[in-house]
mmCIF file of C-alpha atoms in Angstrom:
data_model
loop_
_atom_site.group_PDB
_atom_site.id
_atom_site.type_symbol
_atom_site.label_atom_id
_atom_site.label_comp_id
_atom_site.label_asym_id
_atom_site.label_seq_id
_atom_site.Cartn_x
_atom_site.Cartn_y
_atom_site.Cartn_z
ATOM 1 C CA UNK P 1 -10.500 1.601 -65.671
ATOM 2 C CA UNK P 2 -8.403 -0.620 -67.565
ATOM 3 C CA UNK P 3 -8.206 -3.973 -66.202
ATOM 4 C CA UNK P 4 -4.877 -5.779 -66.246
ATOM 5 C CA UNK P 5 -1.652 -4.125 -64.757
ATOM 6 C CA UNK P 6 0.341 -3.119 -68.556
ATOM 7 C CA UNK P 7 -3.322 -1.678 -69.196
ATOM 8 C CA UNK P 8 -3.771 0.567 -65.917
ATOM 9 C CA UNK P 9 0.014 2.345 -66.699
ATOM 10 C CA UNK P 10 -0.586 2.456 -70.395
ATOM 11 C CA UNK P 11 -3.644 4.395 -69.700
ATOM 12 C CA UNK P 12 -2.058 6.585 -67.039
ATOM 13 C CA UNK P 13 0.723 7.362 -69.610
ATOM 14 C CA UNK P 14 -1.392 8.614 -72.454
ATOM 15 C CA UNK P 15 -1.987 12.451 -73.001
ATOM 16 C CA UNK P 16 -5.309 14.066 -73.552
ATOM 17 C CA UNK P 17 -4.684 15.302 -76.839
ATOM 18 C CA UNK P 18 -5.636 15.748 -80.573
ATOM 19 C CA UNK P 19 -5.151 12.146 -81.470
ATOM 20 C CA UNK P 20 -6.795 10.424 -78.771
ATOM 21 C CA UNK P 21 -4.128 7.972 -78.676
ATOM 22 C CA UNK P 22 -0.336 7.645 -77.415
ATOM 23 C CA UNK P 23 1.846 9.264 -79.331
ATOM 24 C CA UNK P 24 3.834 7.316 -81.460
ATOM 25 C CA UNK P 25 6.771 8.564 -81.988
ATOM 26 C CA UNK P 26 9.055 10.885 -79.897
ATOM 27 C CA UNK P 27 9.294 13.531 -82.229
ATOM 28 C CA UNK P 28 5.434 14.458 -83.503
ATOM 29 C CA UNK P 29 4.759 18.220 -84.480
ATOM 30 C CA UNK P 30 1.239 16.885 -85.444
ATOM 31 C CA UNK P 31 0.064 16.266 -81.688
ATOM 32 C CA UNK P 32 -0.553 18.615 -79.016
ATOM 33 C CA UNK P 33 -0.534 17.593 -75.560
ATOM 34 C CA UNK P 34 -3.460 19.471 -73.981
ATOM 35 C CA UNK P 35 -2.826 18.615 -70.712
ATOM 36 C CA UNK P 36 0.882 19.239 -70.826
ATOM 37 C CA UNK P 37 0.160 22.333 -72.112
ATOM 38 C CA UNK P 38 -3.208 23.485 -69.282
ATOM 39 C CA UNK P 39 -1.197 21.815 -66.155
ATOM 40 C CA UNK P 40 2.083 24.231 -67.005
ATOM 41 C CA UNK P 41 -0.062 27.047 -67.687
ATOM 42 C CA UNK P 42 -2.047 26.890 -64.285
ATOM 43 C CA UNK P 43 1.157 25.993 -62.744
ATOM 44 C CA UNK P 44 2.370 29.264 -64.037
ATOM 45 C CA UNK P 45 -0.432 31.286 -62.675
ATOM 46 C CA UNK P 46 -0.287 30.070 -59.697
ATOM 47 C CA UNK P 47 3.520 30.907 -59.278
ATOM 48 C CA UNK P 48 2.627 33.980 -60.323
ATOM 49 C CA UNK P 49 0.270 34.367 -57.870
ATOM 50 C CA UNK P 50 1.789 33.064 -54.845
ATOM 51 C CA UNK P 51 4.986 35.520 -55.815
ATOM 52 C CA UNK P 52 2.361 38.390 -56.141
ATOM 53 C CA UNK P 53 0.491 38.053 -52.563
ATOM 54 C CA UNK P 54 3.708 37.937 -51.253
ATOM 55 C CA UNK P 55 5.193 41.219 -52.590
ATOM 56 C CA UNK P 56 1.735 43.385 -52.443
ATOM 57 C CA UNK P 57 1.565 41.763 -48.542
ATOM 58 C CA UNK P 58 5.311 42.876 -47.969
ATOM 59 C CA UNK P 59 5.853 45.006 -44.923
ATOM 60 C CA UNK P 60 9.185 46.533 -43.117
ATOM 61 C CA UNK P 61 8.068 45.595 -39.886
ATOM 62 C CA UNK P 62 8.166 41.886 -39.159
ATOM 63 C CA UNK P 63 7.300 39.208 -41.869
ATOM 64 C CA UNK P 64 5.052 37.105 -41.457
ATOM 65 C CA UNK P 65 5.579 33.347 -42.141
ATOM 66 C CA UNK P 66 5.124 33.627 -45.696
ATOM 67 C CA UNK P 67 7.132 36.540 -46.469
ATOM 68 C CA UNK P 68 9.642 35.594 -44.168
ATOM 69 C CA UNK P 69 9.937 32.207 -46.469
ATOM 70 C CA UNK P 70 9.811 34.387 -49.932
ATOM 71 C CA UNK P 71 12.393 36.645 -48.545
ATOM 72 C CA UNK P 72 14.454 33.463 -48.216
ATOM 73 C CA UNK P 73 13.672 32.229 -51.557
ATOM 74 C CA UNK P 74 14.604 35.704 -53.196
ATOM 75 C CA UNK P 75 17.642 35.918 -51.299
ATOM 76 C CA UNK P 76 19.218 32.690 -52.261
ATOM 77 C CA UNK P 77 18.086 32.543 -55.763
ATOM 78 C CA UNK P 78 19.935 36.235 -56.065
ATOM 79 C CA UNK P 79 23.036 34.817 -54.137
ATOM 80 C CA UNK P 80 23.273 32.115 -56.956
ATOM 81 C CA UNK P 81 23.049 34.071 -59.548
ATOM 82 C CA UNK P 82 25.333 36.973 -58.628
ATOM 83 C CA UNK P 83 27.880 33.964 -58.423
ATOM 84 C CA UNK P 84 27.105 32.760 -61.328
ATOM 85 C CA UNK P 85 26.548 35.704 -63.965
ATOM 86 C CA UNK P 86 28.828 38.351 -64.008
ATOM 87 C CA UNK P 87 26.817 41.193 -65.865
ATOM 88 C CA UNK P 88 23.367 43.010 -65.120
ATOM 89 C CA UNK P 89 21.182 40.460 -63.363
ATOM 90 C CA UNK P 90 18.159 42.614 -63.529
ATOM 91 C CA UNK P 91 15.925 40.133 -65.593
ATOM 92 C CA UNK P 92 18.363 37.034 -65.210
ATOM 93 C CA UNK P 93 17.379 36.655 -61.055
ATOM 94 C CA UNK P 94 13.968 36.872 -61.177
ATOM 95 C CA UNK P 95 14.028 34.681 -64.494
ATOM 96 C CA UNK P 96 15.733 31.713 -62.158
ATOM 97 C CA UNK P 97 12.984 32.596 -59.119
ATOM 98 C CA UNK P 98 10.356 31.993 -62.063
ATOM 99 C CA UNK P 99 11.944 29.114 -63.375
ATOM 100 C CA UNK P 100 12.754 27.837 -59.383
ATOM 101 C CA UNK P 101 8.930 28.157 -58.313
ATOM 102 C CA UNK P 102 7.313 27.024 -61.886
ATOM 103 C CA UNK P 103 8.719 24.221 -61.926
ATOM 104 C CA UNK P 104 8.576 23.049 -58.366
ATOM 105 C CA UNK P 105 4.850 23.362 -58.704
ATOM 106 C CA UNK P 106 5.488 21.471 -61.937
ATOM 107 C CA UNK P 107 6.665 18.749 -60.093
ATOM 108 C CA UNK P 108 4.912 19.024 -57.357
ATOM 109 C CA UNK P 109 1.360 17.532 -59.116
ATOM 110 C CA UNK P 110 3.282 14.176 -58.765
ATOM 111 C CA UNK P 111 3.034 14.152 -55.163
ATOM 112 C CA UNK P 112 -0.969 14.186 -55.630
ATOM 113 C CA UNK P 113 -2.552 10.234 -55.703
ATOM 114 C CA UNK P 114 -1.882 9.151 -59.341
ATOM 115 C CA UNK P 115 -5.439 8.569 -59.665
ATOM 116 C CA UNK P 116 -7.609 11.247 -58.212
ATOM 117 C CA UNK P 117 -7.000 13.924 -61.639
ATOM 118 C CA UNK P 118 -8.137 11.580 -63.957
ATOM 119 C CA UNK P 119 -10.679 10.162 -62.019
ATOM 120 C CA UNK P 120 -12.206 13.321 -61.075
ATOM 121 C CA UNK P 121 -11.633 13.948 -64.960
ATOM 122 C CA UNK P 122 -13.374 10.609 -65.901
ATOM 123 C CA UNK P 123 -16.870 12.033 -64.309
ATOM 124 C CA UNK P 124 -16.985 14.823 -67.083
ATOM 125 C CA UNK P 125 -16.551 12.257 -70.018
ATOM 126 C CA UNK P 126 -12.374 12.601 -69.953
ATOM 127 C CA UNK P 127 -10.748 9.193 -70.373
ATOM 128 C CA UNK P 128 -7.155 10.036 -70.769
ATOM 129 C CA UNK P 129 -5.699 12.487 -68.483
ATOM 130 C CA UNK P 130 -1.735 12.610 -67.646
ATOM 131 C CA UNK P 131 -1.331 16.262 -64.984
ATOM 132 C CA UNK P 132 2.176 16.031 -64.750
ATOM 133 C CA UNK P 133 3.917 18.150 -67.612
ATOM 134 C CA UNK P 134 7.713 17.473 -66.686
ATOM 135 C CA UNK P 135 6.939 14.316 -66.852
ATOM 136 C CA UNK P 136 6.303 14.810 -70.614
ATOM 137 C CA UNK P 137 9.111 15.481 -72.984
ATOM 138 C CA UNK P 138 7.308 17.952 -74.724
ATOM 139 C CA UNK P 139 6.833 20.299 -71.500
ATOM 140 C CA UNK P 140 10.592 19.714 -70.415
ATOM 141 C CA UNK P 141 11.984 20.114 -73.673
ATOM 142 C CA UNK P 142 9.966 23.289 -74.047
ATOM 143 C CA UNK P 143 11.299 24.497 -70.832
ATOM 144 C CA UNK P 144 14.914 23.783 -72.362
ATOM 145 C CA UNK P 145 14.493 25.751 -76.023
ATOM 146 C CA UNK P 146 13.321 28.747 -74.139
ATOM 147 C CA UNK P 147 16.811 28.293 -72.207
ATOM 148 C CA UNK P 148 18.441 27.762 -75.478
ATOM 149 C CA UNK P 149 16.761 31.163 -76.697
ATOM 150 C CA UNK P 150 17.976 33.232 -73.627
ATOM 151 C CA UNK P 151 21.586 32.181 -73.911
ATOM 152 C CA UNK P 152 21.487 33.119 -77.769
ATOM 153 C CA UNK P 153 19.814 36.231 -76.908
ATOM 154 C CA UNK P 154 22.193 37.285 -74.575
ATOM 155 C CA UNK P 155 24.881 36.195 -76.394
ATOM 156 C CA UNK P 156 23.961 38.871 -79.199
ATOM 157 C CA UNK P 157 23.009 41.916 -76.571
ATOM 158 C CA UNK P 158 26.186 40.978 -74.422
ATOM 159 C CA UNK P 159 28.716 40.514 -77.700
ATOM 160 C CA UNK P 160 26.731 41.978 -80.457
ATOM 161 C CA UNK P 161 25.728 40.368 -83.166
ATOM 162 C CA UNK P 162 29.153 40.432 -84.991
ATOM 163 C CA UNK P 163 30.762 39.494 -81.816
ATOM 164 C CA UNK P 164 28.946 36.316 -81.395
ATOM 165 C CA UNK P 165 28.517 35.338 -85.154
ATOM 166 C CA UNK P 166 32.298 35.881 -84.935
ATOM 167 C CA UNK P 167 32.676 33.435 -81.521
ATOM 168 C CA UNK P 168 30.385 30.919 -83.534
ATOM 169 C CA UNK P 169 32.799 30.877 -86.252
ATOM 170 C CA UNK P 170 36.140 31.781 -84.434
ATOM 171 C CA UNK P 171 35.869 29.563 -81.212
ATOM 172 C CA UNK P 172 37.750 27.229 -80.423
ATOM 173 C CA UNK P 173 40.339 26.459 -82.495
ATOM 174 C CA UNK P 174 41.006 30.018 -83.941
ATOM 175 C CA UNK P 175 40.406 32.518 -86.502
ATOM 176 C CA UNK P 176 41.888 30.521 -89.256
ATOM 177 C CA UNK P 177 39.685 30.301 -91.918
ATOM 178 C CA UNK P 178 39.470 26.757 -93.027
ATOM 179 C CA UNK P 179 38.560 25.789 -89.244
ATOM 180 C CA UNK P 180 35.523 28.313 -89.438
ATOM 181 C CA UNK P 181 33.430 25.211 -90.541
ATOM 182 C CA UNK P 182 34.763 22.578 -87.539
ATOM 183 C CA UNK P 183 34.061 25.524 -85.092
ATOM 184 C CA UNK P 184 30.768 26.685 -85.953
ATOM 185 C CA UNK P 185 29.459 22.981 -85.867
ATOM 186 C CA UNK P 186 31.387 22.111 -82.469
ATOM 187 C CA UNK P 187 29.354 25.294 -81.081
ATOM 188 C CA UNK P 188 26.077 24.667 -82.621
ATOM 189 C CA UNK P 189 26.397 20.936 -81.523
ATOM 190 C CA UNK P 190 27.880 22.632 -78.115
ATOM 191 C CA UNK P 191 23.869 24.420 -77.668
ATOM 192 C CA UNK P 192 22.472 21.478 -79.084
ATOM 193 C CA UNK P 193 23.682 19.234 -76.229
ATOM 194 C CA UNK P 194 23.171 21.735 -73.434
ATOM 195 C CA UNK P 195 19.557 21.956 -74.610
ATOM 196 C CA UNK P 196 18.748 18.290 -74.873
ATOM 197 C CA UNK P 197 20.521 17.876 -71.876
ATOM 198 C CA UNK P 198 19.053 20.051 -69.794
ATOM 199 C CA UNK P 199 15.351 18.953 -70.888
ATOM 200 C CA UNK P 200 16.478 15.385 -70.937
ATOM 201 C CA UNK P 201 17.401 15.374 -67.104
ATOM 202 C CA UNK P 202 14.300 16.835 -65.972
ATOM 203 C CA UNK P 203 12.248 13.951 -67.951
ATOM 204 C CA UNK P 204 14.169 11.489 -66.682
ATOM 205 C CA UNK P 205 13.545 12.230 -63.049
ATOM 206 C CA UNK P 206 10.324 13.003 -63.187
ATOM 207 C CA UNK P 207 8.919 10.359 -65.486
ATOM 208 C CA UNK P 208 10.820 7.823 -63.329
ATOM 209 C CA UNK P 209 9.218 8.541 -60.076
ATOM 210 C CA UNK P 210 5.960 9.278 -61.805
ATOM 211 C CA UNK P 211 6.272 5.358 -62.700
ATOM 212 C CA UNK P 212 7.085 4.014 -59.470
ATOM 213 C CA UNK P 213 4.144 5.984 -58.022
ATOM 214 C CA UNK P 214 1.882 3.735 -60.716
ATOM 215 C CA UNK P 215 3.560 0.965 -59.563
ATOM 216 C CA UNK P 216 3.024 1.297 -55.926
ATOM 217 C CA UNK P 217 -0.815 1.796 -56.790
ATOM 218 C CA UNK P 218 -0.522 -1.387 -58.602
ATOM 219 C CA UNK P 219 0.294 -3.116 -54.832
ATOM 220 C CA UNK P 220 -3.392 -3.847 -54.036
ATOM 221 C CA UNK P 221 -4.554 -5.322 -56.980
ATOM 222 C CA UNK P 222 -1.369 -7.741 -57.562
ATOM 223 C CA UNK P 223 -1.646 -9.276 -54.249
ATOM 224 C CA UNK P 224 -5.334 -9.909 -54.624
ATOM 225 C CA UNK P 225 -5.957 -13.506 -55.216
ATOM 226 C CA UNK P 226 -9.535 -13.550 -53.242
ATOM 227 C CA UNK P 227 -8.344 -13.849 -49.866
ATOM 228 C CA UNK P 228 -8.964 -11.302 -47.610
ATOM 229 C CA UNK P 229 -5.494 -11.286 -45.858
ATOM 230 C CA UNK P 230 -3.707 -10.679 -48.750
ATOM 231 C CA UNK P 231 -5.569 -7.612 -49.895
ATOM 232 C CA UNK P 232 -5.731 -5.993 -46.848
ATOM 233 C CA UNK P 233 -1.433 -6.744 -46.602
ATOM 234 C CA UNK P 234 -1.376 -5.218 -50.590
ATOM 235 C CA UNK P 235 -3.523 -2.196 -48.641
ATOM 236 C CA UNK P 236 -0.738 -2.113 -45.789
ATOM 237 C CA UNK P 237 2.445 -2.092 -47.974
ATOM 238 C CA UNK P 238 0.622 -0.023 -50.929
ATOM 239 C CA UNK P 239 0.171 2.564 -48.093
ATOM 240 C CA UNK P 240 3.129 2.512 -46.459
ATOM 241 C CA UNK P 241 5.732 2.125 -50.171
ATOM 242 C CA UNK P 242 3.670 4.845 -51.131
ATOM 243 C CA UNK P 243 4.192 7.237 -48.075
ATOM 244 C CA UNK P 244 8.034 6.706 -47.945
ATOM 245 C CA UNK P 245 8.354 7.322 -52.061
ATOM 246 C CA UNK P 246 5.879 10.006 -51.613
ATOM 247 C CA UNK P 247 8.070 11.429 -48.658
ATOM 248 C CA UNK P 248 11.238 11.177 -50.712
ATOM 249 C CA UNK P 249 10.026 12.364 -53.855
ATOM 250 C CA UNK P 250 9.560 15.307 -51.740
ATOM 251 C CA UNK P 251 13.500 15.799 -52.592
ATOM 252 C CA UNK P 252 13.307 15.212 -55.944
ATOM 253 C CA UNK P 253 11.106 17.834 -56.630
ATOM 254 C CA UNK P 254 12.592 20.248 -55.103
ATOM 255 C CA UNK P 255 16.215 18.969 -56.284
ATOM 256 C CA UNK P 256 15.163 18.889 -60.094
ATOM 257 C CA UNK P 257 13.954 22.271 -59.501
ATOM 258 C CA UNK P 258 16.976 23.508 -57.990
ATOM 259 C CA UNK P 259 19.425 21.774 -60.785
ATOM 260 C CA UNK P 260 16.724 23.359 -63.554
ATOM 261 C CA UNK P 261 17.528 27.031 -62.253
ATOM 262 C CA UNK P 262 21.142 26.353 -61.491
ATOM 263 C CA UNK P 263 21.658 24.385 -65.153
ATOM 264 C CA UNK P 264 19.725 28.139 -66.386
ATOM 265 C CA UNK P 265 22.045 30.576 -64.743
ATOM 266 C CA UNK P 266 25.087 28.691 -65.696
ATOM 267 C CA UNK P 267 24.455 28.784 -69.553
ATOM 268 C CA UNK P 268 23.357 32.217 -69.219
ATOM 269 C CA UNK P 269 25.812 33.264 -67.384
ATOM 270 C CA UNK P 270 28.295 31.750 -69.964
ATOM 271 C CA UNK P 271 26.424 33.724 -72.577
ATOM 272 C CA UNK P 272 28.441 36.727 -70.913
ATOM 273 C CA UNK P 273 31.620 35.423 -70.880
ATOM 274 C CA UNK P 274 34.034 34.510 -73.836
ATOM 275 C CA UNK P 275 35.467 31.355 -75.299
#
């Protein structure tokens, strides 16, 4: 465990990955988060999972607690998106549930004590270990070029592939030729922004209140100066800081969630419509 405060969130802010180091720079094609990459992918399993037991346990009669709650879930995710998207919703719904319940669970590994991964990681030889993947701009930005994909994608099925080369080049300023240049970069920088945006604001969030929860750890051992009193009042106000972040955090992840689906159905749904 490293040993002075800058070492302890250092440590708890570098990836297991290829170089065995932080990375160090934000843009790295030559590093691969392997935790980023294991976290999302059990996360996604697990949605998958917990969606799964709830359909095959589905019953007309009475739902149980946990269908009852899914039902819920379903219902309001298809309520936002028939506002939103005004086309066939057939993929595009369950695409927001996914993206809803992914990454909640995402988020949701911040809520477990900062140090009880890595330290159950650190008994099979595994010194750098960082669970949470929104927290890393790789996993959010990821999220956000698979966005980026959809809305080109259903740009072309929706408008064809003439119709939306023609929108790149056409929109806004008019079919007049020697704007085609101005208008295709104001609508590539247009899916540019949306993109970065959209990852961007996930990071942000998370990686803030992923710091505060190292900070709050941090209580203890800055109020220990050998007397006995103090430590046990770092143990008091560690505990208690940490239960009302934890509590409110609570929010966040569900919030960030929730603004991650809605941010998805938007763009999609303007996909469908034209400038």
């Amino acid at each position: 465990m490293a040993g002075t405060a800058t070492e302890y969130i250092q440590h708890h802010l570098t990836h297991l990955n290829n170089i065995g180091a932080k990375q160090g720079s934000i843009v790295d094609f030559s590093v691969f988060n392997f935790d980023t990459a294991v976290f999302s992918i059990l996360m996604m399993l697990l949605a998958v999972w917990l969606m799964y037991s709830a359909a095959k346990k589905a019953t007309s009669g009475v739902p149980g607690k946990w269908q009852c709650a899914v039902e819920m879930l379903v219902d309001m995710v298809s309520e936002q998106a028939k506002s939103i998207v005004h086309g066939d919703r057939t993929f595009i719904a369950p695409l927001a549930l996914t993206v809803f319940v992914w990454v909640t669970l995402m988020n949701a590994i911040d809520l477990i004590p900062v140090d009880l991964i890595p330290a159950i990681c650190g008994w099979f030889g595994i010194h750098y270990m960082r669970p949470l993947p929104t927290a890393d701009l790789n996993g959010s930005m990821g999220i956000s070029v698979g966005v980026l994909l959809l809305m080109i994608y259903y740009g072309i099925k929706i408008k064809g592939p003439a119709g939306f080369g023609k929108e790149l080049f056409t929109a806004p300023f008019g079919n007049f030729i020697l704007l085609w240049p101005f208008n295709f970069l104001l609508n590539i920088i247009e899916y540019l922004a949306k993109t970065v945006s959209l990852g961007m604001r996930l990071f942000g969030n998370m990686y803030a209140g992923e710091l505060l929860f190292f900070l709050i750890a941090l209580l203890t051992g800055m109020l220990w100066e050998g007397e006995v009193g103090l430590a046990a009042f770092g143990v008091l106000g560690q505990f208690f800081a940490g239960l009302c972040w934890w509590l409110f955090h609570i929010l966040i992840v569900l919030l960030q969630a929730f603004i991650m689906m809605m941010l998805t159905l938007v763009y999609i749904g303007q996909s469908h419509e034209g400038h």
